[in-house]
Coordinates of C-alpha atoms in Angstrom, one line a residue:
X1 CA -9.5 118.9 -30.5
X2 CA -12.0 120.8 -32.7
X3 CA -15.2 119.5 -34.0
X4 CA -16.4 119.2 -37.6
X5 CA -20.0 118.8 -38.7
X6 CA -21.5 119.1 -42.2
X7 CA -24.9 118.4 -43.7
X8 CA -26.4 118.0 -47.1
X9 CA -30.1 117.0 -47.5
X10 CA -33.6 118.2 -47.1
X11 CA -34.3 117.3 -43.4
X12 CA -34.7 121.0 -42.7
X13 CA -35.3 123.8 -45.2
X14 CA -32.3 125.5 -43.7
X15 CA -29.4 123.0 -43.1
X16 CA -27.8 125.6 -40.8
X17 CA -30.1 124.4 -38.0
X18 CA -29.0 120.8 -38.5
X19 CA -25.4 121.8 -38.4
X20 CA -25.8 123.9 -35.2
X21 CA -27.4 120.9 -33.4
X22 CA -24.5 118.7 -34.5
X23 CA -21.9 121.3 -33.3
X24 CA -23.6 121.4 -29.9
X25 CA -22.8 117.7 -29.5
X26 CA -19.2 118.4 -30.5
X27 CA -18.6 121.3 -28.2
X28 CA -16.7 119.1 -25.8
X29 CA -13.9 119.0 -28.5
X30 CA -13.3 122.8 -28.2
X31 CA -15.3 125.9 -27.5
X32 CA -12.9 128.9 -28.1
X33 CA -14.9 129.9 -31.2
X34 CA -17.3 128.5 -33.8
X35 CA -18.4 129.1 -37.3
X36 CA -20.6 127.9 -40.1
X37 CA -20.5 128.3 -43.9
X38 CA -22.3 127.0 -47.0
X39 CA -23.7 127.7 -50.4
X40 CA -26.6 130.0 -51.1
X41 CA -27.7 131.0 -54.6
X42 CA -24.2 130.1 -56.0
X43 CA -22.2 132.1 -53.4
X44 CA -20.4 131.2 -50.2
X45 CA -22.0 132.6 -47.1
X46 CA -20.8 132.3 -43.5
X47 CA -21.1 133.3 -39.9
X48 CA -18.4 133.1 -37.2
X49 CA -18.3 134.0 -33.5
X50 CA -16.0 133.8 -30.5
X51 CA -17.1 131.6 -27.7
X52 CA -19.5 128.7 -27.5
X53 CA -22.1 127.5 -30.0
X54 CA -24.8 129.5 -28.2
X55 CA -23.0 132.7 -29.3
X56 CA -22.8 131.5 -32.9
X57 CA -26.5 130.4 -32.8
X58 CA -27.5 133.9 -31.6
X59 CA -25.5 135.5 -34.4
X60 CA -26.9 133.2 -37.0
X61 CA -30.5 134.1 -35.9
X62 CA -29.6 137.8 -36.1
X63 CA -28.1 137.5 -39.5
X64 CA -30.9 135.3 -40.9
X65 CA -28.3 133.0 -42.5
X66 CA -29.9 130.4 -44.8
X67 CA -27.9 127.9 -46.7
X68 CA -28.5 125.1 -49.2
X69 CA -25.6 123.0 -47.9
X70 CA -23.6 123.7 -44.7
X71 CA -20.4 122.8 -42.8
X72 CA -19.6 124.0 -39.3
X73 CA -16.8 123.9 -36.8
X74 CA -16.2 124.4 -33.1
X75 CA -12.6 125.3 -32.3
X76 CA -9.9 124.6 -29.7
X77 CA -7.2 127.2 -30.6
X78 CA -3.8 125.8 -31.6
X79 CA -2.6 128.4 -34.2
X80 CA -3.8 131.9 -33.4
X81 CA -5.7 133.2 -30.4
X82 CA -9.5 132.8 -30.2
X83 CA -11.0 135.5 -32.4
X84 CA -13.6 135.9 -35.2
X85 CA -10.8 136.1 -37.8
X86 CA -9.1 132.9 -36.6
X87 CA -12.4 131.0 -36.2
X88 CA -13.2 128.4 -38.9
X89 CA -14.3 128.2 -41.7
X90 CA -11.5 129.8 -43.7
X91 CA -11.7 130.9 -47.3
X92 CA -9.7 131.5 -50.5
X93 CA -9.2 135.1 -51.6
X94 CA -12.1 134.9 -54.1
X95 CA -14.5 133.4 -51.5
X96 CA -15.2 130.5 -53.8
X97 CA -14.7 127.9 -51.1
X98 CA -14.7 127.3 -47.4
X99 CA -12.6 124.9 -45.3
X100 CA -13.0 123.6 -41.8
X101 CA -10.1 121.6 -40.2
X102 CA -9.2 119.4 -37.3
X103 CA -5.5 118.6 -36.7
X104 CA -2.2 120.4 -37.4
X105 CA -0.6 121.3 -40.8
X106 CA 3.0 120.9 -39.7
X107 CA 4.5 122.6 -42.7
X108 CA 2.1 125.5 -42.8
X109 CA 4.9 128.1 -42.2
X110 CA 6.8 127.2 -45.4
X111 CA 3.6 126.9 -47.4
X112 CA 2.4 130.3 -46.1
X113 CA 5.7 131.9 -47.1
X114 CA 5.5 130.5 -50.7
X115 CA 1.9 131.7 -51.0
X116 CA 2.7 135.2 -49.8
X117 CA 5.6 135.3 -52.3
X118 CA 3.0 134.5 -55.0
X119 CA 0.9 137.4 -53.9
X120 CA -1.7 135.7 -51.6
X121 CA -2.9 137.9 -48.7
X122 CA -3.6 136.2 -45.4
X123 CA -6.1 137.5 -42.9
X124 CA -5.7 135.0 -40.0
X125 CA -2.9 133.4 -37.9
X126 CA -4.2 129.8 -38.5
X127 CA -2.6 126.9 -40.4
X128 CA -6.0 126.2 -41.9
X129 CA -6.1 129.3 -44.0
X130 CA -3.1 127.9 -45.8
X131 CA -5.2 125.0 -47.0
X132 CA -8.0 127.2 -48.2
X133 CA -5.6 129.3 -50.3
X134 CA -3.8 126.2 -51.7
X135 CA -7.1 124.8 -52.9
X136 CA -8.0 128.2 -54.4
X137 CA -4.6 128.4 -56.2
X138 CA -4.6 124.9 -57.5
X139 CA -8.3 124.6 -58.6
X140 CA -8.7 124.4 -62.3
X141 CA -12.3 123.1 -62.5
X142 CA -11.9 119.6 -61.0
X143 CA -12.1 119.5 -57.2
X144 CA -11.0 115.9 -56.8
X145 CA -7.8 116.5 -58.7
X146 CA -7.2 119.7 -56.7
X147 CA -7.7 118.0 -53.4
X148 CA -5.3 115.2 -54.5
X149 CA -2.6 117.8 -55.4
X150 CA -3.1 119.8 -52.1
X151 CA -3.1 116.6 -50.0
X152 CA 0.3 115.7 -51.3
X153 CA 1.6 119.1 -50.3
X154 CA 0.5 118.9 -46.7
X155 CA 2.4 117.4 -43.7
X156 CA 0.8 116.5 -40.4
X157 CA -2.4 114.9 -39.1
X158 CA -5.5 116.5 -40.4
X159 CA -9.2 116.1 -41.2
X160 CA -10.6 118.6 -43.7
X161 CA -14.1 119.4 -44.9
X162 CA -14.6 121.6 -47.9
X163 CA -17.4 123.2 -49.9
X164 CA -17.0 125.0 -53.2
X165 CA -19.5 127.2 -55.1
X166 CA -19.1 125.1 -58.2
X167 CA -20.4 122.0 -56.3
X168 CA -23.5 123.3 -54.5
X169 CA -24.7 119.8 -53.6
X170 CA -21.4 118.2 -52.5
X171 CA -19.3 118.3 -49.3
X172 CA -15.7 117.1 -49.8
X173 CA -13.8 115.5 -47.0
X174 CA -10.2 114.4 -46.5
X175 CA -8.9 112.3 -43.6
X176 CA -5.2 111.9 -42.9
X177 CA -4.4 110.4 -39.5
X178 CA -7.3 112.4 -38.0
X179 CA -10.9 111.0 -38.0
X180 CA -13.7 111.8 -40.4
X181 CA -16.9 109.7 -40.4
X182 CA -19.7 110.0 -42.9
X183 CA -23.3 109.3 -42.0
X184 CA -25.7 108.2 -44.7
X185 CA -29.5 108.6 -44.4
X186 CA -32.3 108.6 -46.9
X187 CA -31.7 111.5 -49.3
X188 CA -29.3 113.1 -46.7
X189 CA -25.7 112.8 -45.5
X190 CA -23.6 114.0 -42.6
X191 CA -19.9 114.6 -42.2
X192 CA -18.4 114.8 -38.7
X193 CA -15.4 114.2 -36.5
X194 CA -17.5 112.0 -34.2
X195 CA -20.3 109.6 -35.3
X196 CA -22.3 110.3 -32.1
X197 CA -23.0 113.8 -33.4
X198 CA -25.3 112.4 -36.0
X199 CA -26.4 109.2 -34.3
X200 CA -29.9 110.6 -33.7
X201 CA -30.4 110.9 -37.5
X202 CA -28.7 107.7 -38.8
X203 CA -26.7 104.8 -37.6
X204 CA -25.1 104.0 -41.0
X205 CA -21.5 105.2 -41.0
X206 CA -18.5 105.1 -43.2
X207 CA -15.0 105.8 -41.7
X208 CA -12.4 107.4 -43.9
X209 CA -9.0 105.8 -43.7
X210 CA -5.5 107.4 -44.3
X211 CA -5.5 109.9 -47.1
X212 CA -8.9 109.1 -48.5
X213 CA -11.0 111.8 -50.2
X214 CA -14.8 111.6 -50.0
X215 CA -17.4 113.3 -52.2
X216 CA -20.5 113.4 -50.0
X217 CA -24.0 114.1 -51.5
X218 CA -27.5 113.6 -50.2
X219 CA -27.8 109.8 -49.5
X220 CA -24.6 109.0 -51.4
X221 CA -20.8 109.0 -50.9
X222 CA -18.0 108.3 -53.3
X223 CA -14.5 107.7 -51.8
X224 CA -11.1 107.8 -53.6
X225 CA -7.5 107.2 -52.7
X226 CA -4.7 109.6 -53.7
X227 CA -4.3 107.8 -57.0
X228 CA -7.9 108.7 -57.7
X229 CA -9.0 105.1 -57.6
X230 CA -12.5 104.7 -56.2
X231 CA -12.5 102.8 -52.9
X232 CA -15.3 100.5 -51.9
X233 CA -16.1 101.0 -48.2
X234 CA -18.3 99.0 -45.8
X235 CA -21.2 100.8 -44.2
X236 CA -21.0 100.2 -40.5
X237 CA -23.6 100.4 -37.8
X238 CA -22.9 102.8 -34.8
X239 CA -24.5 102.6 -31.4
X240 CA -26.5 105.7 -30.3
X241 CA -25.8 107.1 -26.8
X242 CA -28.1 110.1 -27.2
X243 CA -30.5 108.9 -24.5
X244 CA -27.9 109.7 -21.8
X245 CA -26.9 113.1 -23.2
X246 CA -29.0 115.4 -21.1
X247 CA -28.1 116.9 -17.7
X248 CA -31.4 115.8 -16.2
X249 CA -31.8 117.2 -12.6
X250 CA -28.1 118.1 -12.3
X251 CA -26.7 121.6 -12.6
X252 CA -23.7 120.3 -14.6
X253 CA -22.8 117.3 -16.8
X254 CA -19.8 116.8 -14.6
X255 CA -21.9 116.3 -11.4
X256 CA -24.3 114.1 -13.3
X257 CA -21.4 111.9 -14.5
X258 CA -19.9 111.7 -11.0
X259 CA -23.3 110.4 -9.8
X260 CA -23.6 108.0 -12.7
X261 CA -20.6 106.0 -11.5
X262 CA -22.4 103.2 -9.6
X263 CA -24.2 102.4 -12.9
X264 CA -21.2 102.9 -15.2
X265 CA -19.0 100.7 -13.1
X266 CA -21.7 98.1 -13.0
X267 CA -21.9 98.2 -16.8
X268 CA -18.1 97.9 -17.0
X269 CA -18.3 94.7 -15.0
X270 CA -21.3 93.5 -17.0
X271 CA -21.3 89.8 -17.7
X272 CA -17.5 89.7 -17.8
X273 CA -17.1 87.8 -14.5
X274 CA -17.0 84.0 -14.4
X275 CA -17.5 83.5 -10.6
X276 CA -17.4 79.7 -10.5
X277 CA -13.9 79.8 -12.0
X278 CA -12.7 82.8 -10.1
X279 CA -11.8 84.7 -13.3
X280 CA -13.2 87.1 -15.9
X281 CA -14.1 86.7 -19.6
X282 CA -14.2 89.3 -22.4
X283 CA -16.7 88.3 -25.0
X284 CA -15.6 91.0 -27.4
X285 CA -12.2 89.4 -27.7
X286 CA -13.7 86.1 -29.0
X287 CA -13.3 87.4 -32.6
X288 CA -10.0 89.1 -32.1
X289 CA -8.2 87.0 -29.4
X290 CA -4.9 87.9 -27.8
X291 CA -2.9 85.0 -26.4
X292 CA -2.5 86.2 -22.8
X293 CA -0.5 83.1 -21.9
X294 CA 2.4 84.3 -24.1
X295 CA 2.5 87.8 -22.5
X296 CA 5.9 88.3 -20.8
X297 CA 5.9 92.1 -20.5
X298 CA 3.2 94.8 -20.6
X299 CA 3.6 98.4 -21.9
X300 CA 0.8 100.8 -21.0
X301 CA 0.4 103.9 -23.2
X302 CA -1.9 106.8 -22.3
X303 CA -2.3 110.5 -21.5
X304 CA -3.9 112.5 -18.8
X305 CA -6.5 110.8 -16.7
X306 CA -6.1 107.6 -18.7
X307 CA -2.3 107.6 -17.8
X308 CA -3.1 107.6 -14.1
X309 CA -5.5 104.7 -14.6
X310 CA -2.6 103.0 -16.3
X311 CA -0.3 103.7 -13.4
X312 CA -2.8 102.1 -11.0
X313 CA -3.1 99.1 -13.3
X314 CA 0.7 98.7 -13.3
X315 CA 0.7 98.3 -9.5
X316 CA -2.1 95.8 -9.8
X317 CA -0.7 93.7 -12.7
X318 CA 2.7 93.4 -11.2
X319 CA 1.4 92.6 -7.8
X320 CA -1.3 90.0 -8.8
X321 CA -0.1 88.7 -12.2
X322 CA 3.6 89.1 -11.6
X323 CA 4.2 90.5 -15.1
X324 CA 6.6 93.5 -15.4
X325 CA 4.8 96.6 -16.5
X326 CA 6.1 99.8 -18.1
X327 CA 3.9 102.9 -18.2
X328 CA 4.7 105.6 -20.7
X329 CA 3.2 109.0 -21.6
X330 CA 2.2 108.6 -25.2
X331 CA 3.5 112.0 -26.3
X332 CA 7.0 111.1 -25.1
X333 CA 7.0 107.4 -26.0
X334 CA 6.7 107.8 -29.8
X335 CA 10.0 109.7 -30.0
X336 CA 12.0 107.1 -28.0
X337 CA 12.7 104.7 -30.9
X338 CA 11.1 102.0 -28.7
X339 CA 12.4 98.5 -28.4
X340 CA 9.6 96.0 -28.7
X341 CA 10.7 92.8 -27.1
X342 CA 9.0 89.4 -28.0
X343 CA 6.1 88.7 -25.6
X344 CA 5.2 92.4 -25.2
X345 CA 1.6 93.3 -25.0
X346 CA 0.8 97.0 -25.3
X347 CA -2.3 98.3 -23.6
X348 CA -3.4 101.7 -25.0
X349 CA -6.0 103.6 -22.9
X350 CA -8.1 106.5 -24.2
X351 CA -11.7 107.5 -23.3
X352 CA -12.4 108.9 -26.7
X353 CA -10.2 106.6 -28.8
X354 CA -9.1 109.7 -30.7
X355 CA -6.2 110.9 -28.5
X356 CA -3.6 111.8 -31.2
X357 CA -0.5 111.1 -29.1
X358 CA -1.7 107.7 -28.1
X359 CA -2.7 106.8 -31.6
X360 CA 0.6 107.9 -33.0
X361 CA 2.4 105.8 -30.4
X362 CA 0.3 102.8 -31.2
X363 CA 1.1 103.2 -34.9
X364 CA 4.8 103.3 -34.1
X365 CA 4.5 100.1 -32.1
X366 CA 2.5 98.3 -34.7
X367 CA 5.0 99.2 -37.3
X368 CA 7.5 97.3 -35.2
X369 CA 5.3 94.2 -34.9
X370 CA 3.8 95.0 -31.5
X371 CA 0.4 93.6 -30.3
X372 CA -2.1 96.3 -29.1
X373 CA -5.1 95.9 -26.8
X374 CA -7.2 99.1 -26.6
X375 CA -9.3 100.1 -23.6
X376 CA -11.7 102.7 -24.8
X377 CA -15.2 104.1 -24.3
X378 CA -16.1 104.7 -27.9
X379 CA -16.9 101.9 -30.3
X380 CA -15.6 102.5 -33.8
X381 CA -13.1 105.1 -32.7
X382 CA -9.7 105.3 -34.4
X383 CA -8.0 103.5 -31.5
X384 CA -10.4 100.6 -31.5
X385 CA -10.1 100.3 -35.3
X386 CA -6.3 100.2 -35.2
X387 CA -5.8 97.9 -32.2
X388 CA -5.6 94.2 -32.5
X389 CA -8.4 93.9 -29.9
X390 CA -10.5 96.2 -27.7
X391 CA -12.2 96.2 -24.4
X392 CA -15.0 98.8 -24.2
X393 CA -15.8 100.7 -21.0
X394 CA -19.6 100.9 -21.6
X395 CA -19.5 104.1 -19.5
X396 CA -21.9 105.9 -21.8
X397 CA -21.3 109.4 -23.2
X398 CA -19.1 111.6 -21.0
X399 CA -19.9 115.2 -21.9
X400 CA -18.0 117.0 -19.1
X401 CA -14.4 117.8 -20.2
X402 CA -13.1 116.7 -16.8
X403 CA -13.1 112.9 -17.0
X404 CA -14.9 111.2 -14.0
X405 CA -16.9 108.0 -14.8
X406 CA -14.5 107.0 -17.6
X407 CA -11.6 106.9 -15.1
X408 CA -13.4 104.6 -12.6
X409 CA -14.6 102.4 -15.5
X410 CA -11.1 102.2 -16.8
X411 CA -9.9 101.1 -13.4
X412 CA -12.7 98.5 -13.3
X413 CA -11.9 97.0 -16.7
X414 CA -8.2 97.0 -15.8
X415 CA -9.0 95.1 -12.6
X416 CA -10.9 92.5 -14.6
X417 CA -7.9 92.2 -17.0
X418 CA -5.6 91.8 -14.1
X419 CA -7.7 89.0 -12.8
X420 CA -7.5 87.2 -16.2
X421 CA -3.8 87.6 -16.4
X422 CA -3.3 86.5 -12.8
X423 CA -5.6 83.4 -13.0
X424 CA -3.7 82.0 -16.0
X425 CA -0.5 82.2 -14.0
X426 CA -0.3 81.5 -10.3
X427 CA -3.5 83.0 -8.7
X428 CA -5.7 80.2 -7.3
X429 CA -9.4 80.0 -8.0
X430 CA -10.2 80.9 -4.4
X431 CA -8.0 84.0 -4.5
X432 CA -9.8 84.9 -7.8
X433 CA -13.1 84.6 -6.1
X434 CA -12.0 86.9 -3.3
X435 CA -10.8 89.4 -5.8
X436 CA -14.2 89.2 -7.6
X437 CA -16.0 89.9 -4.3
X438 CA -14.0 93.1 -4.1
X439 CA -14.9 94.1 -7.7
X440 CA -18.6 93.3 -7.2
X441 CA -18.7 95.5 -4.1
X442 CA -17.4 98.6 -5.8
X443 CA -20.7 100.0 -7.3
X444 CA -22.3 99.9 -3.8
X445 CA -19.2 101.4 -2.2
X446 CA -19.2 104.2 -4.7
X447 CA -22.9 104.9 -3.9
X448 CA -21.9 105.2 -0.2
X449 CA -19.3 107.8 -1.1
X450 CA -21.9 109.8 -3.2
X451 CA -24.2 109.9 -0.2
X452 CA -21.6 112.0 1.5
X453 CA -21.9 114.8 -1.1
X454 CA -23.4 117.3 1.4
X455 CA -20.4 116.7 3.8
X456 CA -17.9 117.0 1.0
X457 CA -19.6 120.2 -0.2
X458 CA -19.3 121.7 3.2
X459 CA -15.5 120.9 3.3
X460 CA -15.1 122.3 -0.2
X461 CA -16.6 125.6 0.9
X462 CA -14.1 125.7 3.8
X463 CA -11.1 125.1 1.6
X464 CA -12.1 126.8 -1.7
X465 CA -10.2 130.0 -0.8
X466 CA -6.8 128.3 -1.0
X467 CA -4.8 128.5 -4.3
X468 CA -2.3 125.7 -3.6
X469 CA -2.9 122.1 -2.7
X470 CA -0.9 118.9 -2.3
X471 CA -2.5 115.5 -2.9
X472 CA -0.6 112.6 -1.3
X473 CA -0.8 108.9 -1.5
X474 CA 1.4 105.8 -1.5
X475 CA 1.3 102.5 -3.5
X476 CA -2.1 102.3 -5.4
X477 CA -3.1 105.6 -4.1
X478 CA -0.1 107.5 -5.4
X479 CA -1.5 107.6 -9.0
X480 CA -4.9 108.2 -7.5
X481 CA -3.5 111.3 -5.8
X482 CA -2.2 112.5 -9.2
X483 CA -5.7 112.1 -10.6
X484 CA -7.2 113.9 -7.6
X485 CA -4.9 116.8 -8.1
X486 CA -5.6 116.9 -11.9
X487 CA -9.4 117.2 -11.2
X488 CA -8.8 120.2 -8.9
X489 CA -6.5 121.8 -11.5
X490 CA -8.9 121.3 -14.4
X491 CA -12.1 122.7 -13.1
X492 CA -11.2 125.1 -10.2
X493 CA -7.9 126.4 -11.7
X494 CA -6.1 125.7 -8.4
X495 CA -2.4 124.8 -8.5
X496 CA -2.6 121.2 -7.1
X497 CA 0.3 118.8 -7.1
X498 CA -0.1 115.0 -6.7
X499 CA 2.9 113.5 -5.0
X500 CA 4.1 110.2 -3.5
X501 CA 3.9 110.9 0.2
X502 CA 7.3 109.4 1.0
X503 CA 9.0 111.9 -1.4
X504 CA 7.7 115.0 0.3
X505 CA 10.7 115.3 2.5
X506 CA 13.0 115.2 -0.5
X507 CA 12.1 118.8 -1.5
X508 CA 8.4 119.6 -1.9
X509 CA 7.8 119.9 1.9
X510 CA 9.5 123.3 1.6
X511 CA 6.2 124.5 0.1
X512 CA 4.0 123.4 3.0
X513 CA 2.6 126.2 5.2
X514 CA -0.8 127.2 6.7
X515 CA -2.0 128.4 3.2
X516 CA -1.2 125.1 1.4
X517 CA -3.7 122.3 2.4
X518 CA -2.9 118.6 1.8
X519 CA -5.4 116.1 0.7
X520 CA -4.2 112.6 1.8
X521 CA -5.5 109.4 0.3
X522 CA -5.2 107.0 3.2
X523 CA -7.3 104.0 2.3
X524 CA -4.4 101.7 1.3
X525 CA -4.0 99.4 4.3
X526 CA -0.5 98.2 3.4
X527 CA 1.0 101.7 3.5
X528 CA -1.3 103.4 6.1
X529 CA 1.2 103.7 8.9
X530 CA 3.9 105.1 6.7
X531 CA 1.5 107.6 5.2
X532 CA 0.5 108.8 8.7
X533 CA 4.1 109.4 9.5
X534 CA 4.4 111.5 6.3
X535 CA 1.3 113.5 7.3
X536 CA 2.8 114.2 10.8
X537 CA 5.7 115.8 8.9
X538 CA 3.2 118.1 7.1
X539 CA 1.3 118.8 10.3
X540 CA 4.6 119.8 12.1
X541 CA 4.9 122.6 9.5
X542 CA 1.4 124.0 10.1
X543 CA -0.1 122.3 7.0
X544 CA -3.8 121.7 7.0
X545 CA -4.7 118.1 6.3
X546 CA -7.9 116.6 4.7
X547 CA -7.9 112.8 4.6
X548 CA -9.9 110.4 2.5
X549 CA -9.8 107.3 4.6
X550 CA -11.5 104.0 5.3
X551 CA -14.0 103.9 8.1
X552 CA -11.8 101.6 10.2
X553 CA -8.7 103.9 10.1
X554 CA -8.0 106.1 13.1
X555 CA -6.6 109.5 12.2
X556 CA -7.2 111.2 15.5
X557 CA -4.7 114.0 16.0
X558 CA -3.6 113.9 12.4
X559 CA -6.4 115.2 10.2
X560 CA -8.2 118.6 10.3
X561 CA -11.0 117.1 8.3
X562 CA -12.0 113.6 7.2
X563 CA -13.9 112.1 4.3
X564 CA -14.8 108.5 5.2
X565 CA -15.1 105.9 2.4
X566 CA -16.1 102.2 2.6
X567 CA -13.3 99.7 3.3
X568 CA -12.2 97.8 0.2
X569 CA -9.1 95.8 -0.9
X570 CA -6.0 97.8 -1.6
X571 CA -6.1 97.0 -5.3
X572 CA -9.4 98.8 -5.7
X573 CA -9.1 101.6 -3.1
X574 CA -8.3 104.1 -5.8
X575 CA -11.9 103.9 -7.1
X576 CA -13.9 105.2 -4.1
X577 CA -11.0 107.5 -3.2
X578 CA -11.2 109.0 -6.7
X579 CA -14.9 109.6 -6.4
X580 CA -14.5 111.5 -3.1
X581 CA -11.7 113.6 -4.8
X582 CA -14.0 114.3 -7.8
X583 CA -16.8 115.6 -5.5
X584 CA -14.3 117.7 -3.6
X585 CA -13.0 119.2 -6.8
X586 CA -16.5 119.8 -8.2
X587 CA -17.7 121.6 -5.1
X588 CA -14.5 123.7 -4.8
X589 CA -15.0 124.8 -8.4
X590 CA -18.7 125.5 -7.8
X591 CA -17.7 127.7 -4.8
X592 CA -15.1 129.6 -6.9
X593 CA -17.6 130.1 -9.7
X594 CA -15.5 128.6 -12.5
X595 CA -16.8 127.1 -15.8
X596 CA -17.1 123.4 -14.7
X597 CA -18.3 121.5 -17.7
X598 CA -16.1 123.5 -20.2
X599 CA -12.9 124.6 -18.3
X600 CA -10.9 127.3 -19.9
X601 CA -8.2 126.2 -22.4
X602 CA -9.3 122.6 -22.4
X603 CA -11.0 120.2 -24.8
X604 CA -12.1 116.7 -24.0
X605 CA -10.8 114.8 -27.0
X606 CA -7.2 115.8 -27.6
X607 CA -6.8 115.1 -31.4
X608 CA -3.7 117.1 -32.0
X609 CA -0.1 116.3 -30.9

């Protein structure tokens, strides 16, 4: 969470405006508060505000803030409630420096106590203010030496960007297990937590590695390790996704991204299918190959929506490739002292590639000799750089905090990976070709679901008054029901529970009444009849039932309302079902008047543990 953006250069007479534009592109990382600081005539000046970047921008205009060099921050609150005082940047007592920070300083309590004992007065509740005071206390005229000393005192994962009045043309940056990327242009430079924030200005980027310190000046960057040895870094090219970053004709980014799914799924398929051979091929793995023939066990690591994509994949891989699969929540797995057996392939899934829990789990596995395949939407992200190989989603920028097109692209790439694993085992070429037919049909089937948006909107208006929902499914559609419930929770703030339909009678059915509707995902042919029996149990207790079902499925006498989706193979039924659930969640949230693109308390890229 949290977004960092800094600028030094002459692109604009007032770098404040460049930083504000950069922060707007990082708002998905947090929007509880925002702030900007810099140097003006030898003094540190700043402006901070609660809420989104627009509020900060208005305050900047009113104050007439003008800076010669600037750093900014958009915050997702972790230590201290959203307030002007807790907003970044933070300062030392003499206001000689400003710090913005992403991550967590785990030992901030003990450091704060020591600083207070030494007479330092704190004004905020944040862990970041500890860093500002430490730098102020240790500074003796050499900023590099100071940052080395302070870095050695800090525990946790953090990215820091610092300005100091004695260095009016330099931004300092430190990265320790939290990303910082530096963009170099002609006589200008950018510092950010996401390269896409400056992609419209330059595609030349330098990624800081663990515990590296950067001195960033206009068009120049010097990087040092903690021994103060200068590090030679390669300038890398980044791809710009700025062309897709507007809402266009849509009211919200979330709706736009839901409707982009036929194209995003098509891009995920890309040229990866080898139809004559009934298999798939990933060109990006030519340079970093993984020997799929030696895979005896698969471990999937992910969080949130990516976790549910991993659950669907586990059903698919075990069913088609006959490889045992273990799915783990990243935040829990890293503390299990995992056993990495020979022949284990880890698949780490993250839309942003910056999910802190997943990256920490990956590092734990790699330290034990494990092989890691990343599935990610962001080229050059931390996850793709640390994995042994990566498969990109090619979904394009996903601005809405609630993940939509990334989920269906993940399922598509995982289906292609399943095909590869199955074909090198016992799946015949003809079976592979049939599977490919199902994959190729998905973009068109998703388009058919989207054409039902007016009908789904009508249903959403009917059910938006309810505060509790169940989402039920079996087999492949059980994890899809978890994802459907998550979408409703995220953007409409409704208590929605995804559940395996067969488990309802083991306790949760006690919650069913006329005020708790059930959304049933029925498009899985293998379990359809069993699921109908479970729905009759709900109906017998006066529960209202909305079904998402294939056109050939008869639910007369069962459902109160129906959303029909095209028939597909069971392995892929989660994709059109998920799109229908996304539309339902969107229109419920719209009816309830919630903040859809930026739901309360959430951030898209979860970069803290």
